[in-house]
Amino acid sequence: MIEKTVAELSAAMTSGDISSVELTQSYLDRIHKANDSLNAFITVCDDTALEQARVADKSRAQGNQNPLLGIPLAHKDIFCTTGIKTTCGSKMLHNFISPYNATVVDKFNQAGVVTLGKTNMDEFAMGSSNETSFFGPVRNPWDLEKVPGGSSGGSAAAVAADLCAMATGTDTGGSIRQPAAFCGVTGFKPSYGRVSRWGMIAFASSLDQAGPICKSAEDAALMMNVMAGIDLKDSTSADREVEDYTATLSDSVKGLRIGIPKQHFTEGLSADVEKSIREALREYEAAGAILKEINLPNSHLSVPAYYVVAPAEASANLSRFDGVRYGHRCDNPLDLEDMYKRSRSEGFGDEVKRRILIGTYALSAGFYDAYYRKAQKIRRLIKNDFDEAFKEVDVIAGPTSPHTAFGIGAKTDPVTMYLEDIYTIAVNLAGLPGISIPAGFSNDLPIGLHIVGPDFGESKVLNAAHQFQLFTDWHKAKPAAKGGI
Amino acid sequence: MALDKAEVEKIAHLARLHISEADTEEVTTRITDILTLIDQMKTVDTESVEPLAHPLDMVQRFRADVVTETNTREQLQDLAPESQDGLYLVPKVIE
């Protein structure tokens, strides 16, 4: 039962085939069996999960028909949760218990969802492999020697290996979509502002966005129906009506205009990934979609611009960790400055410190125009490229990542790691919705297809992804069948 | 653009980070590598381009000036490494 989608589990609970308590216990058993190998969870909440499941079962008996009622979920450990520690993958917050819930957490609680625990992640969401976590790397369920991607690697690995039915993630430059691609699951980053950022520990505030990691596009739509919406506590949450994202899933892709960016099929792309993506696009064509080559001429500048904007915003956001109000404080500080410096240097890992340094430099006196302002201008060019493209196409499709999951410890140079997100980062800079869905394998490792929509075009993206999952079975493949866990 | 060790130490101070003597060289190399990547931005002329600070074309919302939060001072201070009598304790700053 644990391998089923949220939609299937919901139907099984409605028909009385299984209770939420039974289902929750099955996932907890699976976590306790597999987490030693995967390291996908930082915290597991056996008792409160079973209590939430009992409440859900009672509520269902009383007529509650919420499709997510009693479904077991895992939250990325970046979402604040009362009563459960929220570490953000950092020593800085290794024992932090938030006094409030993130809005996303509140919304899932109100829907009657069961929280199984909190998933591992790159420290402060800074990484593309989950290797920067203070709690150790997550392992890819398809091959334990490979990374699961990052930063939402724990969530993606947990969904792939059936340690939960669905999970939350966050995506600043690809942190939902790239791990979804590496782990063979569905990962959706909504438009900037579609989901509240309240209580989601900030990395880069003009780029961060929360979204679902799950087993199908249909499940992503069900989760989005809960997650999306304006939140007065987040002044950047969008004041726009929330659609029923399940309502348009069954629309045909006949006549759908799919843009293929020529810049995403150049020498950096591995041949096996290209082959699978081309085949996926032919599937769309066979179903009546129209493929059209498009031009995103500034896409090669997205990684450089991102590595100014994101670190600059991060250096400001992470200045709150001062050893005074919460988080790690060093022993026996000599004076205030010594306390700040040693608390931060002991509490943050190397990658986080590097990004704080880059951001501090980019914002420092005399360099602002050359770096931050320049990056914002490039950001405009990238956004303009997408605006132009969406005059001619409905969605844009290509590879999520240039290759499949790489080995743990294989990429030690930060710049090489940064280039991992070459196809996903521009989408964050422009604030657009994007999804990664399974589209094939190479050497038994999953390949992700990336579909991007225009501003607030989540329905179109989810519809296109769902239709692909109706005429292919890639999303149903399981790691255990290919020698994984 | 290449940075030297003194510049890295200055930035570290601005960011209130301590970098040990042993690590300074490696950090300097890494930061220089990243700045080289960033410098690709210089290849494009952006003279007449309006900067984009934020993906949403929106203005800040206003709300009525009324209290919306309850006082959670004790809960918040429970998180502090050191507090006393409702105050956060830090090393002495005034002689």
GROMACS .gro file of C-alpha atoms in nm, chain A residues 42-208:
model
  167
   42ILE     CA    1   1.643   1.411   1.060
   43THR     CA    2   1.347   1.372   1.295
   44VAL     CA    3   1.074   1.103   1.302
   45CYS     CA    4   0.754   1.170   1.498
   46ASP     CA    5   0.607   0.826   1.577
   47ASP     CA    6   0.374   0.924   1.859
   48THR     CA    7   0.231   1.247   1.723
   49ALA     CA    8   0.192   1.093   1.376
   50LEU     CA    9  -0.016   0.806   1.511
   51GLU     CA   10  -0.221   1.049   1.718
   52GLN     CA   11  -0.288   1.264   1.409
   53ALA     CA   12  -0.385   0.946   1.221
   54ARG     CA   13  -0.637   0.851   1.492
   55VAL     CA   14  -0.789   1.199   1.471
   56ALA     CA   15  -0.804   1.171   1.091
   57ASP     CA   16  -0.977   0.834   1.103
   58LYS     CA   17  -1.234   0.970   1.346
   59SER     CA   18  -1.288   1.276   1.128
   60ARG     CA   19  -1.338   1.060   0.819
   61ALA     CA   20  -1.596   0.850   1.005
   62GLN     CA   21  -1.778   1.176   1.078
   63GLY     CA   22  -1.796   1.263   0.708
   64ASN     CA   23  -1.480   1.467   0.641
   65GLN     CA   24  -1.398   1.417   0.273
   66ASN     CA   25  -1.080   1.620   0.235
   67PRO     CA   26  -0.868   1.426  -0.018
   68LEU     CA   27  -0.554   1.467   0.194
   69LEU     CA   28  -0.717   1.364   0.522
   70GLY     CA   29  -0.499   1.108   0.700
   71ILE     CA   30  -0.230   1.098   0.428
   72PRO     CA   31   0.121   1.065   0.581
   73LEU     CA   32   0.357   1.347   0.478
   74ALA     CA   33   0.714   1.453   0.556
   75HIS     CA   34   0.817   1.819   0.583
   76LYS     CA   35   1.153   1.944   0.467
   77ASP     CA   36   1.335   2.055   0.782
   78ILE     CA   37   1.323   2.417   0.666
   79PHE     CA   38   0.953   2.457   0.762
   80CYS     CA   39   0.902   2.570   1.120
   81THR     CA   40   0.700   2.326   1.330
   82THR     CA   41   0.593   2.374   1.690
   83GLY     CA   42   0.689   2.083   1.909
   84ILE     CA   43   0.923   1.929   1.648
   85LYS     CA   44   1.274   2.064   1.604
   86THR     CA   45   1.355   2.257   1.285
   87THR     CA   46   1.726   2.235   1.205
   88CYS     CA   47   1.750   2.361   0.846
   89GLY     CA   48   2.028   2.102   0.814
   90SER     CA   49   2.257   2.319   1.024
   91LYS     CA   50   2.452   2.295   1.346
   92MET     CA   51   2.336   2.653   1.402
   93LEU     CA   52   1.979   2.528   1.460
   94HIS     CA   53   2.050   2.168   1.565
   95ASN     CA   54   1.821   2.194   1.869
   96PHE     CA   55   1.587   2.475   1.759
   97ILE     CA   56   1.215   2.432   1.829
   98SER     CA   57   1.007   2.703   1.664
   99PRO     CA   58   0.742   2.887   1.868
  100TYR     CA   59   0.512   2.888   1.563
  101ASN     CA   60   0.420   2.680   1.259
  102ALA     CA   61   0.496   2.775   0.901
  103THR     CA   62   0.177   2.864   0.713
  104VAL     CA   63   0.234   2.561   0.488
  105VAL     CA   64   0.248   2.340   0.799
  106ASP     CA   65  -0.069   2.496   0.941
  107LYS     CA   66  -0.249   2.441   0.612
  108PHE     CA   67  -0.156   2.073   0.594
  109ASN     CA   68  -0.253   2.030   0.960
  110GLN     CA   69  -0.591   2.187   0.890
  111ALA     CA   70  -0.639   1.947   0.599
  112GLY     CA   71  -0.589   1.660   0.846
  113VAL     CA   72  -0.256   1.544   0.707
  114VAL     CA   73  -0.031   1.323   0.922
  115THR     CA   74   0.323   1.454   0.980
  116LEU     CA   75   0.571   1.163   0.986
  117GLY     CA   76   0.875   1.382   1.048
  118LYS     CA   77   1.127   1.626   0.907
  119THR     CA   78   1.355   1.551   0.614
  120ASN     CA   79   1.726   1.606   0.568
  121MET     CA   80   1.848   1.883   0.340
  122ASP     CA   81   2.153   2.081   0.237
  123GLU     CA   82   2.242   2.329   0.510
  124PHE     CA   83   2.012   2.633   0.480
  125ALA     CA   84   1.909   2.487   0.139
  126MET     CA   85   2.251   2.574  -0.005
  127GLY     CA   86   2.359   2.281  -0.217
  128SER     CA   87   2.267   2.054  -0.505
  129SER     CA   88   2.365   1.717  -0.356
  130ASN     CA   89   2.255   1.713   0.009
  131GLU     CA   90   2.620   1.679   0.108
  132THR     CA   91   2.631   2.012   0.294
  133SER     CA   92   2.391   1.892   0.566
  134PHE     CA   93   2.529   1.899   0.921
  135PHE     CA   94   2.344   1.569   0.966
  136GLY     CA   95   2.533   1.392   0.687
  137PRO     CA   96   2.448   1.322   0.325
  138VAL     CA   97   2.123   1.163   0.212
  139ARG     CA   98   2.171   0.862  -0.012
  140ASN     CA   99   1.989   0.805  -0.339
  141PRO     CA  100   1.745   0.511  -0.309
  142TRP     CA  101   1.828   0.398  -0.665
  143ASP     CA  102   2.199   0.366  -0.581
  144LEU     CA  103   2.324   0.428  -0.229
  145GLU     CA  104   2.660   0.550  -0.358
  146LYS     CA  105   2.492   0.835  -0.546
  147VAL     CA  106   2.360   1.169  -0.420
  148PRO     CA  107   1.984   1.230  -0.417
  149GLY     CA  108   2.030   1.588  -0.543
  150GLY     CA  109   1.957   1.891  -0.331
  151SER     CA  110   1.870   2.082  -0.144
  152SER     CA  111   1.539   1.895  -0.085
  153GLY     CA  112   1.722   1.561  -0.114
  154GLY     CA  113   1.571   1.406   0.198
  155SER     CA  114   1.217   1.474   0.077
  156ALA     CA  115   1.287   1.338  -0.272
  157ALA     CA  116   1.462   1.025  -0.140
  158ALA     CA  117   1.183   0.965   0.114
  159VAL     CA  118   0.912   0.983  -0.153
  160ALA     CA  119   1.110   0.766  -0.397
  161ALA     CA  120   1.170   0.492  -0.139
  162ASP     CA  121   0.813   0.504  -0.002
  163LEU     CA  122   0.910   0.642   0.338
  164CYS     CA  123   0.614   0.881   0.300
  165ALA     CA  124   0.327   0.934   0.060
  166MET     CA  125   0.422   1.294  -0.014
  167ALA     CA  126   0.663   1.561   0.108
  168THR     CA  127   0.721   1.934   0.106
  169GLY     CA  128   1.026   2.096  -0.048
  170THR     CA  129   1.160   2.440  -0.125
  171ASP     CA  130   1.323   2.562  -0.444
  172THR     CA  131   1.551   2.865  -0.470
  173GLY     CA  132   1.749   2.759  -0.778
  174GLY     CA  133   1.632   2.404  -0.846
  175SER     CA  134   1.610   2.252  -0.499
  176ILE     CA  135   1.277   2.075  -0.561
  177ARG     CA  136   1.317   1.988  -0.929
  178GLN     CA  137   1.677   1.860  -0.941
  179PRO     CA  138   1.638   1.612  -0.649
  180ALA     CA  139   1.303   1.504  -0.797
  181ALA     CA  140   1.486   1.429  -1.124
  182PHE     CA  141   1.770   1.241  -0.949
  183CYS     CA  142   1.528   1.035  -0.736
  184GLY     CA  143   1.267   0.964  -1.005
  185VAL     CA  144   0.977   1.149  -0.845
  186THR     CA  145   0.754   1.445  -0.929
  187GLY     CA  146   0.866   1.782  -0.791
  188PHE     CA  147   0.685   2.109  -0.853
  189LYS     CA  148   0.803   2.464  -0.790
  190PRO     CA  149   0.508   2.705  -0.809
  191SER     CA  150   0.529   3.065  -0.928
  192TYR     CA  151   0.702   3.299  -0.686
  193GLY     CA  152   0.439   3.419  -0.437
  194ARG     CA  153   0.188   3.138  -0.500
  195VAL     CA  154   0.270   2.963  -0.170
  196SER     CA  155   0.334   3.150   0.155
  197ARG     CA  156   0.694   3.173   0.272
  198TRP     CA  157   0.593   3.249   0.632
  199GLY     CA  158   0.780   3.019   0.868
  200MET     CA  159   1.000   2.883   0.591
  201ILE     CA  160   1.355   2.965   0.696
  202ALA     CA  161   1.476   3.223   0.446
  203PHE     CA  162   1.765   3.166   0.208
  204ALA     CA  163   1.712   3.414  -0.081
  205SER     CA  164   1.384   3.592  -0.030
  206SER     CA  165   1.318   3.700  -0.390
  207LEU     CA  166   1.372   3.344  -0.516
  208ASP     CA  167   1.254   3.101  -0.243
   0.00000   0.00000   0.00000
